[in-house]
Amino acid sequence: MLKGNFPVDKFKALQTPFYYYNVELLQETLDMVKTEAGKYGYHVHYAIKANANPRILQLIAQNGFGADCVSGGEVQAALDAGFPAGKIVFAGVGKADWEINLGLDNDIFCFNVESLAELEIIDELAAAKGKTAAVALRINPEVDAHTHAKITTGMKENKFGINLSQLGMVLDRLAELKFVKLIGIHCHIGSQITDMAAFRGLTIRVNEIQDELAARGLQVENLNFGGGLGIDYYHPNHLPVPAFDNYFAVFNKLLQPRPGQQVHFEPGRSIVAQCGNLISRVLYVKEGETKNFCILDAGFTELLRPAMYDAYHRIENISNDEPVAKYDVVGPICESSDVFGKEVELNKAHRGDFIALRSAGAYGEVMASQYNCRQLPKAYYSDTI
Ligand code: LLP
């Protein structure tokens, strides 16, 4: 059974559960993104929501990336980690006044505006400061991402973005507002997208939107395609760095950019997912009548994705190479949804064995909770452990 490489001896002194980050793999991934996006002069804003661990943010900021934020807290975390304000984009359907003011005070690059009501408030708050807010309209491109319903965002019935049918009306109003300046259009169709056809559809739709804008005599300086590139949760050991070459090539091939137009992306998962792993210990092996349970000291409080989205994470016993047996791998939380995997093949599990939940760097630590009065997990890094 091909497993990840973990410094198990060093883990022995640590209290589980914890997140373990492979910073060399993160750097390799960042280098790949820089190379592939750099080929076409594309700008990359890392989606802070995927992982806001300060050390991870600093590493990404040091590599020259911008940040994509969805709350005032994320804007602050990005600034604290060293992302330049001039590379921060700020999306979200429900930006509170203080959050908009934080963006205005720091002169962030752009607000990705999701409704007419929000646009009017940004105009009002910018006016009060005597500033002009740079805005991009987040448009609902109505492209189906063919991903999990809970992480699809680009369809009409989603709460996100401005529907295509209402774009004209919003543009008319925008022309009347004095303290907002239209600098771009923004789209994001969903997350964990592995079929490039969805991104092809998105690019073609953006070409059409550009034609509509041109018909109104409008041309924007920036196009932002959001995030969404998926990763291989099944083979983290074979394919640790996602295929950024294929991804960016889709846009380069199909997009019809206007002269001087800048192209932006907001990847989250594809940058950080594979470098992070949740490490836990086996508390008990419980032999049931029809199945065996491997009960971990980690639960959905540390990694919510399986309980919330039925998401698959590869599970490995990294303490031994004994013959495999099948277990339902579960956590200690008092809810029956606290299951990481059913009928999972693991090297025979014993109390105290280390179990790695792989590909947990994105939407893992950042979604942890203190339910059941549990402590938030600590994090350790391959270069400092
Ligand atoms: N930009 C916008 C506007 C977004 O809403 C998102 C993610 C991203 C960028 C980054 O997308 P990514 O490259 O990471 O796919 N918690 C869920 C995923 C939620 C994604 C929300 N939006 C999960 O664990 O699968």
Short mmCIF file of N, CA and C in Angstrom, two decimals, residues 203-320:
data_model
loop_
_atom_site.label_atom_id
_atom_site.label_comp_id
_atom_site.label_asym_id
_atom_site.label_seq_id
_atom_site.Cartn_x
_atom_site.Cartn_y
_atom_site.Cartn_z
N THR A 203 -15.20 30.12 -19.80
CA THR A 203 -14.42 31.05 -20.63
C THR A 203 -15.26 31.53 -21.81
N ILE A 204 -15.98 30.59 -22.41
CA ILE A 204 -16.81 30.96 -23.57
C ILE A 204 -17.91 31.94 -23.12
N ARG A 205 -18.47 31.68 -21.92
CA ARG A 205 -19.51 32.58 -21.43
C ARG A 205 -18.95 33.97 -21.17
N VAL A 206 -17.73 34.03 -20.65
CA VAL A 206 -17.12 35.35 -20.39
C VAL A 206 -16.87 36.08 -21.71
N ASN A 207 -16.50 35.35 -22.75
CA ASN A 207 -16.36 36.00 -24.07
C ASN A 207 -17.68 36.63 -24.48
N GLU A 208 -18.78 35.90 -24.24
CA GLU A 208 -20.10 36.43 -24.62
C GLU A 208 -20.45 37.67 -23.79
N ILE A 209 -20.10 37.59 -22.49
CA ILE A 209 -20.39 38.75 -21.61
C ILE A 209 -19.58 39.97 -22.09
N GLN A 210 -18.36 39.70 -22.50
CA GLN A 210 -17.53 40.81 -23.00
C GLN A 210 -18.17 41.44 -24.24
N ASP A 211 -18.77 40.60 -25.09
CA ASP A 211 -19.45 41.14 -26.27
C ASP A 211 -20.62 42.03 -25.87
N GLU A 212 -21.35 41.56 -24.83
CA GLU A 212 -22.49 42.37 -24.35
C GLU A 212 -22.01 43.71 -23.83
N LEU A 213 -20.91 43.67 -23.08
CA LEU A 213 -20.36 44.92 -22.54
C LEU A 213 -19.93 45.83 -23.69
N ALA A 214 -19.29 45.23 -24.69
CA ALA A 214 -18.81 46.03 -25.83
C ALA A 214 -19.99 46.70 -26.53
N ALA A 215 -21.11 45.96 -26.61
CA ALA A 215 -22.29 46.53 -27.27
C ALA A 215 -22.78 47.77 -26.53
N ARG A 216 -22.44 47.85 -25.23
CA ARG A 216 -22.82 49.04 -24.45
C ARG A 216 -21.67 50.05 -24.42
N GLY A 217 -20.63 49.78 -25.19
CA GLY A 217 -19.48 50.68 -25.23
C GLY A 217 -18.59 50.54 -24.01
N LEU A 218 -18.70 49.38 -23.32
CA LEU A 218 -17.90 49.19 -22.10
C LEU A 218 -16.79 48.17 -22.31
N GLN A 219 -15.64 48.46 -21.70
CA GLN A 219 -14.57 47.45 -21.67
C GLN A 219 -13.95 47.52 -20.28
N VAL A 220 -13.80 46.37 -19.64
CA VAL A 220 -13.22 46.39 -18.29
C VAL A 220 -11.74 46.03 -18.34
N GLU A 221 -11.00 46.51 -17.33
CA GLU A 221 -9.55 46.23 -17.33
C GLU A 221 -9.24 44.83 -16.85
N ASN A 222 -10.13 44.25 -16.03
CA ASN A 222 -9.81 42.98 -15.37
C ASN A 222 -10.90 41.93 -15.53
N LEU A 223 -10.45 40.71 -15.76
CA LEU A 223 -11.36 39.55 -15.77
C LEU A 223 -10.89 38.62 -14.67
N ASN A 224 -11.81 38.21 -13.81
CA ASN A 224 -11.45 37.31 -12.72
C ASN A 224 -12.29 36.05 -12.82
N PHE A 225 -11.62 34.91 -12.95
CA PHE A 225 -12.33 33.64 -13.15
C PHE A 225 -12.54 32.84 -11.86
N GLY A 226 -12.24 33.44 -10.72
CA GLY A 226 -12.47 32.74 -9.45
C GLY A 226 -11.53 31.57 -9.26
N GLY A 227 -11.97 30.61 -8.45
CA GLY A 227 -11.13 29.44 -8.17
C GLY A 227 -11.82 28.20 -8.69
N GLY A 228 -11.63 27.08 -7.99
CA GLY A 228 -12.42 25.90 -8.30
C GLY A 228 -11.67 24.68 -8.80
N LEU A 229 -10.39 24.84 -9.17
CA LEU A 229 -9.68 23.67 -9.68
C LEU A 229 -9.62 22.57 -8.61
N GLY A 230 -10.02 21.38 -8.99
CA GLY A 230 -10.09 20.27 -8.04
C GLY A 230 -8.75 19.56 -7.88
N ILE A 231 -8.70 18.70 -6.89
CA ILE A 231 -7.49 17.91 -6.66
C ILE A 231 -7.86 16.43 -6.64
N ASP A 232 -6.85 15.56 -6.67
CA ASP A 232 -7.10 14.12 -6.66
C ASP A 232 -7.05 13.60 -5.22
N TYR A 233 -8.23 13.50 -4.61
CA TYR A 233 -8.29 13.02 -3.22
C TYR A 233 -7.96 11.53 -3.14
N TYR A 234 -8.10 10.83 -4.26
CA TYR A 234 -7.89 9.37 -4.23
C TYR A 234 -6.41 8.99 -4.34
N HIS A 235 -5.62 9.85 -4.99
CA HIS A 235 -4.21 9.50 -5.21
C HIS A 235 -3.27 10.61 -4.75
N PRO A 236 -3.31 10.98 -3.50
CA PRO A 236 -2.45 12.08 -3.05
C PRO A 236 -0.96 11.77 -3.18
N ASN A 237 -0.62 10.48 -3.22
CA ASN A 237 0.80 10.13 -3.32
C ASN A 237 1.31 10.15 -4.76
N HIS A 238 0.40 9.95 -5.71
CA HIS A 238 0.83 9.95 -7.12
C HIS A 238 0.83 11.35 -7.70
N LEU A 239 -0.16 12.13 -7.34
CA LEU A 239 -0.36 13.42 -7.99
C LEU A 239 -0.44 14.54 -6.97
N PRO A 240 0.66 14.80 -6.27
CA PRO A 240 0.56 15.79 -5.20
C PRO A 240 0.38 17.23 -5.70
N VAL A 241 0.85 17.52 -6.92
CA VAL A 241 0.67 18.89 -7.45
C VAL A 241 -0.37 18.85 -8.57
N PRO A 242 -1.47 19.58 -8.41
CA PRO A 242 -2.51 19.54 -9.44
C PRO A 242 -2.00 20.02 -10.81
N ALA A 243 -2.77 19.69 -11.85
CA ALA A 243 -2.34 19.99 -13.23
C ALA A 243 -2.65 21.45 -13.59
N PHE A 244 -1.88 22.35 -13.01
CA PHE A 244 -2.09 23.77 -13.30
C PHE A 244 -1.81 24.09 -14.76
N ASP A 245 -0.94 23.27 -15.40
CA ASP A 245 -0.64 23.53 -16.82
C ASP A 245 -1.91 23.41 -17.66
N ASN A 246 -2.65 22.30 -17.47
CA ASN A 246 -3.89 22.12 -18.25
C ASN A 246 -4.91 23.19 -17.93
N TYR A 247 -4.98 23.53 -16.66
CA TYR A 247 -5.98 24.48 -16.19
C TYR A 247 -5.80 25.85 -16.85
N PHE A 248 -4.62 26.43 -16.70
CA PHE A 248 -4.41 27.77 -17.25
C PHE A 248 -4.45 27.75 -18.78
N ALA A 249 -4.04 26.60 -19.37
CA ALA A 249 -4.04 26.50 -20.83
C ALA A 249 -5.46 26.63 -21.41
N VAL A 250 -6.46 26.14 -20.64
CA VAL A 250 -7.85 26.24 -21.12
C VAL A 250 -8.22 27.70 -21.36
N PHE A 251 -7.88 28.53 -20.39
CA PHE A 251 -8.26 29.95 -20.49
C PHE A 251 -7.45 30.61 -21.62
N ASN A 252 -6.16 30.26 -21.66
CA ASN A 252 -5.32 30.88 -22.69
C ASN A 252 -5.81 30.53 -24.09
N LYS A 253 -6.29 29.30 -24.21
CA LYS A 253 -6.71 28.85 -25.54
C LYS A 253 -8.02 29.50 -25.97
N LEU A 254 -8.97 29.61 -25.04
CA LEU A 254 -10.32 30.02 -25.45
C LEU A 254 -10.67 31.48 -25.20
N LEU A 255 -9.99 32.10 -24.27
CA LEU A 255 -10.37 33.48 -23.92
C LEU A 255 -10.00 34.45 -25.04
N GLN A 256 -10.92 35.36 -25.28
CA GLN A 256 -10.63 36.43 -26.25
C GLN A 256 -10.45 37.73 -25.47
N PRO A 257 -9.26 37.93 -24.92
CA PRO A 257 -9.09 39.13 -24.10
C PRO A 257 -9.05 40.39 -24.96
N ARG A 258 -9.52 41.50 -24.38
CA ARG A 258 -9.43 42.77 -25.07
C ARG A 258 -8.03 43.33 -24.82
N PRO A 259 -7.57 44.23 -25.64
CA PRO A 259 -6.20 44.74 -25.47
C PRO A 259 -5.95 45.28 -24.07
N GLY A 260 -4.83 44.86 -23.50
CA GLY A 260 -4.43 45.39 -22.18
C GLY A 260 -5.16 44.75 -21.00
N GLN A 261 -6.09 43.87 -21.27
CA GLN A 261 -6.88 43.29 -20.19
C GLN A 261 -6.05 42.34 -19.31
N GLN A 262 -6.26 42.44 -18.01
CA GLN A 262 -5.53 41.59 -17.05
C GLN A 262 -6.44 40.44 -16.62
N VAL A 263 -5.87 39.26 -16.48
CA VAL A 263 -6.67 38.08 -16.13
C VAL A 263 -6.27 37.58 -14.74
N HIS A 264 -7.28 37.32 -13.89
CA HIS A 264 -7.04 36.96 -12.49
C HIS A 264 -7.70 35.62 -12.15
N PHE A 265 -7.11 34.95 -11.13
CA PHE A 265 -7.67 33.69 -10.64
C PHE A 265 -7.63 33.70 -9.12
N GLU A 266 -8.49 32.87 -8.52
CA GLU A 266 -8.56 32.79 -7.05
C GLU A 266 -8.52 31.34 -6.59
N PRO A 267 -7.46 30.61 -6.84
CA PRO A 267 -7.42 29.21 -6.40
C PRO A 267 -7.21 29.10 -4.89
N GLY A 268 -7.88 28.17 -4.28
CA GLY A 268 -7.68 27.91 -2.85
C GLY A 268 -7.24 26.47 -2.67
N ARG A 269 -8.20 25.56 -2.84
CA ARG A 269 -7.96 24.14 -2.61
C ARG A 269 -6.73 23.61 -3.36
N SER A 270 -6.64 23.95 -4.63
CA SER A 270 -5.57 23.36 -5.45
C SER A 270 -4.18 23.75 -4.94
N ILE A 271 -4.09 24.84 -4.20
CA ILE A 271 -2.78 25.27 -3.69
C ILE A 271 -2.43 24.56 -2.38
N VAL A 272 -3.40 24.41 -1.50
CA VAL A 272 -3.05 23.95 -0.14
C VAL A 272 -3.55 22.55 0.24
N ALA A 273 -4.44 21.95 -0.55
CA ALA A 273 -5.06 20.70 -0.08
C ALA A 273 -4.04 19.59 0.18
N GLN A 274 -3.15 19.37 -0.79
CA GLN A 274 -2.30 18.17 -0.67
C GLN A 274 -1.18 18.33 0.34
N CYS A 275 -0.84 19.55 0.72
CA CYS A 275 0.29 19.70 1.66
C CYS A 275 -0.14 19.48 3.11
N GLY A 276 -1.44 19.37 3.36
CA GLY A 276 -1.91 19.25 4.74
C GLY A 276 -2.52 17.89 5.03
N ASN A 277 -2.25 17.38 6.22
CA ASN A 277 -2.79 16.09 6.65
C ASN A 277 -3.23 16.20 8.10
N LEU A 278 -4.34 15.57 8.39
CA LEU A 278 -4.75 15.52 9.79
C LEU A 278 -4.19 14.23 10.39
N ILE A 279 -3.41 14.37 11.45
CA ILE A 279 -2.80 13.21 12.08
C ILE A 279 -3.52 12.93 13.40
N SER A 280 -3.97 11.68 13.54
CA SER A 280 -4.66 11.33 14.79
C SER A 280 -4.14 9.99 15.29
N ARG A 281 -4.54 9.65 16.51
CA ARG A 281 -4.17 8.32 17.04
C ARG A 281 -5.43 7.47 17.15
N VAL A 282 -5.24 6.17 17.04
CA VAL A 282 -6.34 5.25 17.28
C VAL A 282 -6.56 5.19 18.80
N LEU A 283 -7.79 5.46 19.20
CA LEU A 283 -8.11 5.32 20.63
C LEU A 283 -8.50 3.88 20.94
N TYR A 284 -9.42 3.37 20.14
CA TYR A 284 -9.91 2.01 20.38
C TYR A 284 -10.21 1.31 19.06
N VAL A 285 -10.04 0.01 19.06
CA VAL A 285 -10.57 -0.79 17.97
C VAL A 285 -11.74 -1.55 18.56
N LYS A 286 -12.91 -1.29 18.04
CA LYS A 286 -14.11 -1.90 18.61
C LYS A 286 -14.62 -2.95 17.65
N GLU A 287 -14.66 -4.17 18.11
CA GLU A 287 -15.09 -5.24 17.22
C GLU A 287 -16.58 -5.44 17.35
N GLY A 288 -17.30 -5.08 16.28
CA GLY A 288 -18.76 -5.22 16.31
C GLY A 288 -19.16 -6.58 15.80
N GLU A 289 -20.47 -6.77 15.63
CA GLU A 289 -20.92 -8.09 15.16
C GLU A 289 -20.67 -8.26 13.67
N THR A 290 -20.92 -7.15 12.92
CA THR A 290 -20.76 -7.26 11.48
C THR A 290 -19.58 -6.48 10.97
N LYS A 291 -19.08 -5.57 11.76
CA LYS A 291 -17.95 -4.77 11.29
C LYS A 291 -17.08 -4.32 12.45
N ASN A 292 -15.89 -3.87 12.10
CA ASN A 292 -15.00 -3.35 13.12
C ASN A 292 -14.90 -1.84 12.98
N PHE A 293 -14.85 -1.18 14.12
CA PHE A 293 -14.71 0.26 14.12
C PHE A 293 -13.32 0.63 14.58
N CYS A 294 -12.74 1.58 13.87
CA CYS A 294 -11.48 2.15 14.30
C CYS A 294 -11.81 3.54 14.82
N ILE A 295 -11.72 3.70 16.12
CA ILE A 295 -12.16 4.95 16.74
C ILE A 295 -10.96 5.86 16.96
N LEU A 296 -11.00 7.03 16.30
CA LEU A 296 -9.87 7.96 16.35
C LEU A 296 -10.08 9.03 17.41
N ASP A 297 -8.96 9.72 17.73
CA ASP A 297 -9.11 10.87 18.63
C ASP A 297 -9.40 12.15 17.84
N ALA A 298 -9.53 12.05 16.51
CA ALA A 298 -9.97 13.19 15.69
C ALA A 298 -11.40 12.93 15.26
N GLY A 299 -12.16 14.00 15.13
CA GLY A 299 -13.54 13.86 14.69
C GLY A 299 -13.90 14.96 13.71
N PHE A 300 -15.20 15.15 13.49
CA PHE A 300 -15.55 16.19 12.52
C PHE A 300 -15.27 17.59 13.05
N THR A 301 -14.95 17.69 14.32
CA THR A 301 -14.52 18.99 14.84
C THR A 301 -13.18 19.39 14.22
N GLU A 302 -12.35 18.44 13.85
CA GLU A 302 -11.06 18.75 13.23
C GLU A 302 -11.15 18.71 11.70
N LEU A 303 -11.95 17.81 11.16
CA LEU A 303 -12.10 17.71 9.70
C LEU A 303 -13.58 17.46 9.39
N LEU A 304 -14.22 18.53 8.94
CA LEU A 304 -15.68 18.50 8.77
C LEU A 304 -16.12 17.94 7.42
N ARG A 305 -15.22 17.92 6.45
CA ARG A 305 -15.64 17.65 5.08
C ARG A 305 -16.38 16.32 4.88
N PRO A 306 -15.92 15.20 5.47
CA PRO A 306 -16.68 13.96 5.25
C PRO A 306 -18.11 14.06 5.80
N ALA A 307 -18.27 14.63 7.00
CA ALA A 307 -19.62 14.71 7.59
C ALA A 307 -20.49 15.70 6.81
N MET A 308 -19.90 16.79 6.35
CA MET A 308 -20.71 17.84 5.74
C MET A 308 -21.00 17.62 4.27
N TYR A 309 -20.01 17.10 3.54
CA TYR A 309 -20.19 16.96 2.08
C TYR A 309 -20.07 15.51 1.62
N ASP A 310 -20.05 14.56 2.54
CA ASP A 310 -19.75 13.17 2.17
C ASP A 310 -18.43 13.10 1.42
N ALA A 311 -17.50 13.95 1.78
CA ALA A 311 -16.24 14.02 1.03
C ALA A 311 -15.34 12.84 1.37
N TYR A 312 -14.61 12.39 0.36
CA TYR A 312 -13.65 11.31 0.56
C TYR A 312 -12.28 11.88 0.91
N HIS A 313 -11.68 11.37 1.96
CA HIS A 313 -10.26 11.62 2.26
C HIS A 313 -9.59 10.26 2.42
N ARG A 314 -8.45 10.12 1.79
CA ARG A 314 -7.73 8.86 1.93
C ARG A 314 -7.24 8.72 3.37
N ILE A 315 -7.40 7.52 3.91
CA ILE A 315 -7.02 7.27 5.30
C ILE A 315 -5.92 6.21 5.33
N GLU A 316 -4.84 6.51 6.05
CA GLU A 316 -3.71 5.57 6.09
C GLU A 316 -3.27 5.33 7.53
N ASN A 317 -2.99 4.07 7.84
CA ASN A 317 -2.33 3.77 9.10
C ASN A 317 -0.83 3.90 8.84
N ILE A 318 -0.23 4.94 9.39
CA ILE A 318 1.19 5.20 9.08
C ILE A 318 2.12 4.62 10.15
N SER A 319 1.57 3.79 11.04
CA SER A 319 2.41 3.21 12.10
C SER A 319 2.91 1.81 11.78
N ASN A 320 2.26 1.12 10.85
CA ASN A 320 2.74 -0.24 10.57
C ASN A 320 2.41 -0.68 9.15
#
